[in-house]
PDB file of C-alpha atoms in Angstrom:
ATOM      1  CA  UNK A   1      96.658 109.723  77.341  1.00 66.00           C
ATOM      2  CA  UNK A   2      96.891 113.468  78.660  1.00 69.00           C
ATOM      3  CA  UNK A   3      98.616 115.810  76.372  1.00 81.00           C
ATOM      4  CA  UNK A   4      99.901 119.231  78.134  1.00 83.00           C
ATOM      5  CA  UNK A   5     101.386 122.187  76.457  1.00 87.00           C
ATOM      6  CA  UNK A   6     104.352 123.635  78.567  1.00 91.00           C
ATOM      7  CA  UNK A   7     105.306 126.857  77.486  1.00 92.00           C
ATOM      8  CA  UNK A   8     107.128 128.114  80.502  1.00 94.00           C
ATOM      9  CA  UNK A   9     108.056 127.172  84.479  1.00 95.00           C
ATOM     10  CA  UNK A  10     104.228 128.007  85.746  1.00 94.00           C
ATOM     11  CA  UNK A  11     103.036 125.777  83.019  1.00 94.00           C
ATOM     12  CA  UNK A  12     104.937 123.144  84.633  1.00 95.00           C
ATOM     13  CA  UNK A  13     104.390 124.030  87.980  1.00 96.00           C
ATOM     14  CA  UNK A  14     100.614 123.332  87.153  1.00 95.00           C
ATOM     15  CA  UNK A  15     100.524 120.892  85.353  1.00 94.00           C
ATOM     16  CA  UNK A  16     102.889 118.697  87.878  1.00 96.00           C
ATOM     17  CA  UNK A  17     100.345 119.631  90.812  1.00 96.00           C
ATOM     18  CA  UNK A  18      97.689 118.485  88.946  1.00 94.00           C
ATOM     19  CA  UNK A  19      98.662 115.298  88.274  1.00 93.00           C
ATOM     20  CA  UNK A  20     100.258 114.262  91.060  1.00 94.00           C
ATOM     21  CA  UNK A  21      97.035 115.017  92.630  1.00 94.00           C
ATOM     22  CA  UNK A  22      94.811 113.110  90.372  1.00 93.00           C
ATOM     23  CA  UNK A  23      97.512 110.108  90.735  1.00 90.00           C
ATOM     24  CA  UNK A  24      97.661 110.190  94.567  1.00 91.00           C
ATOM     25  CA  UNK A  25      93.606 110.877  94.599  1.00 92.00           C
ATOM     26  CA  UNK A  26      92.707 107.615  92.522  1.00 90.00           C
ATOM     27  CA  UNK A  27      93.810 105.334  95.184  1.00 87.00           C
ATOM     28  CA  UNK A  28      90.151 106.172  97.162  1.00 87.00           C
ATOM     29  CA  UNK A  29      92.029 106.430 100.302  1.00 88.00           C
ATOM     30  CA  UNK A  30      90.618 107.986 103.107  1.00 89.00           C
ATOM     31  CA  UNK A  31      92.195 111.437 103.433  1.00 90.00           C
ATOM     32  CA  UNK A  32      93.404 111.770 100.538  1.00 91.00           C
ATOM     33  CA  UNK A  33      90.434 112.768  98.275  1.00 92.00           C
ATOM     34  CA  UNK A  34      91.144 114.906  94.731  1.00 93.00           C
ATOM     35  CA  UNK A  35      90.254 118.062  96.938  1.00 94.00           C
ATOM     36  CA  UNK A  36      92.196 116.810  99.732  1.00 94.00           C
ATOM     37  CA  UNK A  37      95.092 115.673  98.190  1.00 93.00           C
ATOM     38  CA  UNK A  38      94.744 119.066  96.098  1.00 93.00           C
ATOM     39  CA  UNK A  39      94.859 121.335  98.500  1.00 94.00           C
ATOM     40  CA  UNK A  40      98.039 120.093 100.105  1.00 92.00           C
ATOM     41  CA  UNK A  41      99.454 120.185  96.631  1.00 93.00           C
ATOM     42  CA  UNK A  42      98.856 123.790  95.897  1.00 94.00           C
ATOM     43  CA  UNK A  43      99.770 124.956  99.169  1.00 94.00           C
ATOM     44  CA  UNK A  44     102.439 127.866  98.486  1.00 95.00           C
ATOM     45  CA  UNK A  45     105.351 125.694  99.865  1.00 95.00           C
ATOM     46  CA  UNK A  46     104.702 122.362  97.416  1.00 95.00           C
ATOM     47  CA  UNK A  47     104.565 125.032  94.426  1.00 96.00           C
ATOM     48  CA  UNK A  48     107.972 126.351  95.202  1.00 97.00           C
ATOM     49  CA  UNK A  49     108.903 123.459  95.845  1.00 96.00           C
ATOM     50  CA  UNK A  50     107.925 121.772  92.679  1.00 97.00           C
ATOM     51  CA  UNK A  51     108.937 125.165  90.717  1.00 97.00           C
ATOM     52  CA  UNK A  52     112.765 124.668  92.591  1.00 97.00           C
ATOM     53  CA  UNK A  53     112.878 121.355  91.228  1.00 97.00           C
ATOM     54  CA  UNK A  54     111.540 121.898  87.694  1.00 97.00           C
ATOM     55  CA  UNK A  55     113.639 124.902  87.038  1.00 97.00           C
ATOM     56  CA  UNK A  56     116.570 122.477  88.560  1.00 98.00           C
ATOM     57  CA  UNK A  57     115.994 119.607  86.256  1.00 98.00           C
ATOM     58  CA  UNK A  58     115.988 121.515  82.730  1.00 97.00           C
ATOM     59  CA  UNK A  59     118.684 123.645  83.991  1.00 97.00           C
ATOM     60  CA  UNK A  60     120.986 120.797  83.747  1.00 97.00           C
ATOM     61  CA  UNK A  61     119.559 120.272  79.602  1.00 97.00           C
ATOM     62  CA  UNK A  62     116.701 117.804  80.689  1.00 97.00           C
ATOM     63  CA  UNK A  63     113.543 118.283  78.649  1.00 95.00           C
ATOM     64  CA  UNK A  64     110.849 120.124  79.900  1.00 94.00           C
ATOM     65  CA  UNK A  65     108.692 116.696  79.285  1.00 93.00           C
ATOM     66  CA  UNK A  66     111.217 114.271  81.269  1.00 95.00           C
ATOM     67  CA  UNK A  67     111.514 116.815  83.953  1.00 96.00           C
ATOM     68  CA  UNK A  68     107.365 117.114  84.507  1.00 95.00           C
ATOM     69  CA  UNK A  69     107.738 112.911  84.779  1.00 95.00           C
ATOM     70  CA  UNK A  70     110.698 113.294  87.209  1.00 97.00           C
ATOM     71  CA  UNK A  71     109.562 115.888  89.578  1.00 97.00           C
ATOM     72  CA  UNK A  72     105.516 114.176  89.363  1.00 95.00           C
ATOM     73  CA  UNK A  73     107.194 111.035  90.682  1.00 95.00           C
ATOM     74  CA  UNK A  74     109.228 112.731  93.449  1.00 95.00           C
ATOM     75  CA  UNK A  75     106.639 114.671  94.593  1.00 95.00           C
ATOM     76  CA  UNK A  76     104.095 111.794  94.353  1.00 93.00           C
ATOM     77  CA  UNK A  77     106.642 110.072  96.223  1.00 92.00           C
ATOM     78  CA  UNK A  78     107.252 112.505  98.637  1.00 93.00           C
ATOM     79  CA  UNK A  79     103.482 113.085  99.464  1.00 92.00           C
ATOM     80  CA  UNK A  80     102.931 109.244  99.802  1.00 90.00           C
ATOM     81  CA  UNK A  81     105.675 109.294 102.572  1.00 91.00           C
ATOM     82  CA  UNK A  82     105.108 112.399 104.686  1.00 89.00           C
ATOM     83  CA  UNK A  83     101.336 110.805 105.040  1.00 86.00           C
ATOM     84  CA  UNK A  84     102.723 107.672 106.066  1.00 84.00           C
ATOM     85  CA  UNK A  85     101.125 105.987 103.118  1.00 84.00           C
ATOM     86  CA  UNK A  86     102.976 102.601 102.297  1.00 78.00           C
ATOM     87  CA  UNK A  87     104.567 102.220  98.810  1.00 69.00           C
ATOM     88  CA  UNK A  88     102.184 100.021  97.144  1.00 66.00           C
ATOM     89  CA  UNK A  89     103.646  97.429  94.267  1.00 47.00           C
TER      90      UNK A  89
END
């Protein structure tokens, strides 16, 4: 299990990037490599947009730890479709 300290919004912000990238990355599908999948992560607009969502999700009182799991899953989610990736499961 991965513990992560979040101590403010770019915390967060970094911490949901990187594991949505290791997540998507241990499929081993082609394209979509840790560096691959990383770099589309941490472009500027999938930071804002994860920071947008964060900052969204504990400003309506959820916890800074359920709102890293909800906006990892979305974005996860959100990856896996605009690369046409099926929804495995």
């Amino acid at each position: 299990m991965t513990t992560i300290t979040i101590s403010n919004t770019e915390d967060a912000v970094a911490a949901i990037a990187a594991l949505a990238t290791k997540s998507i990355a241990s499929h081993g599908l082609p394209g979509h490599s840790l560096e691959e999948a990383g770099e589309r992560m941490t472009s500027d607009d999938v930071l804002d947009r994860i920071r947008t969502a964060y900052n969204r999700h504990t400003g309506n009182g959820m916890t800074p730890k359920d709102a890293v799991i909800a906006v990892g899953q979305t974005v996860t989610a959100a990856y896996y479709n605009s690369a046409g990736i099926p929804a495995q499961g």
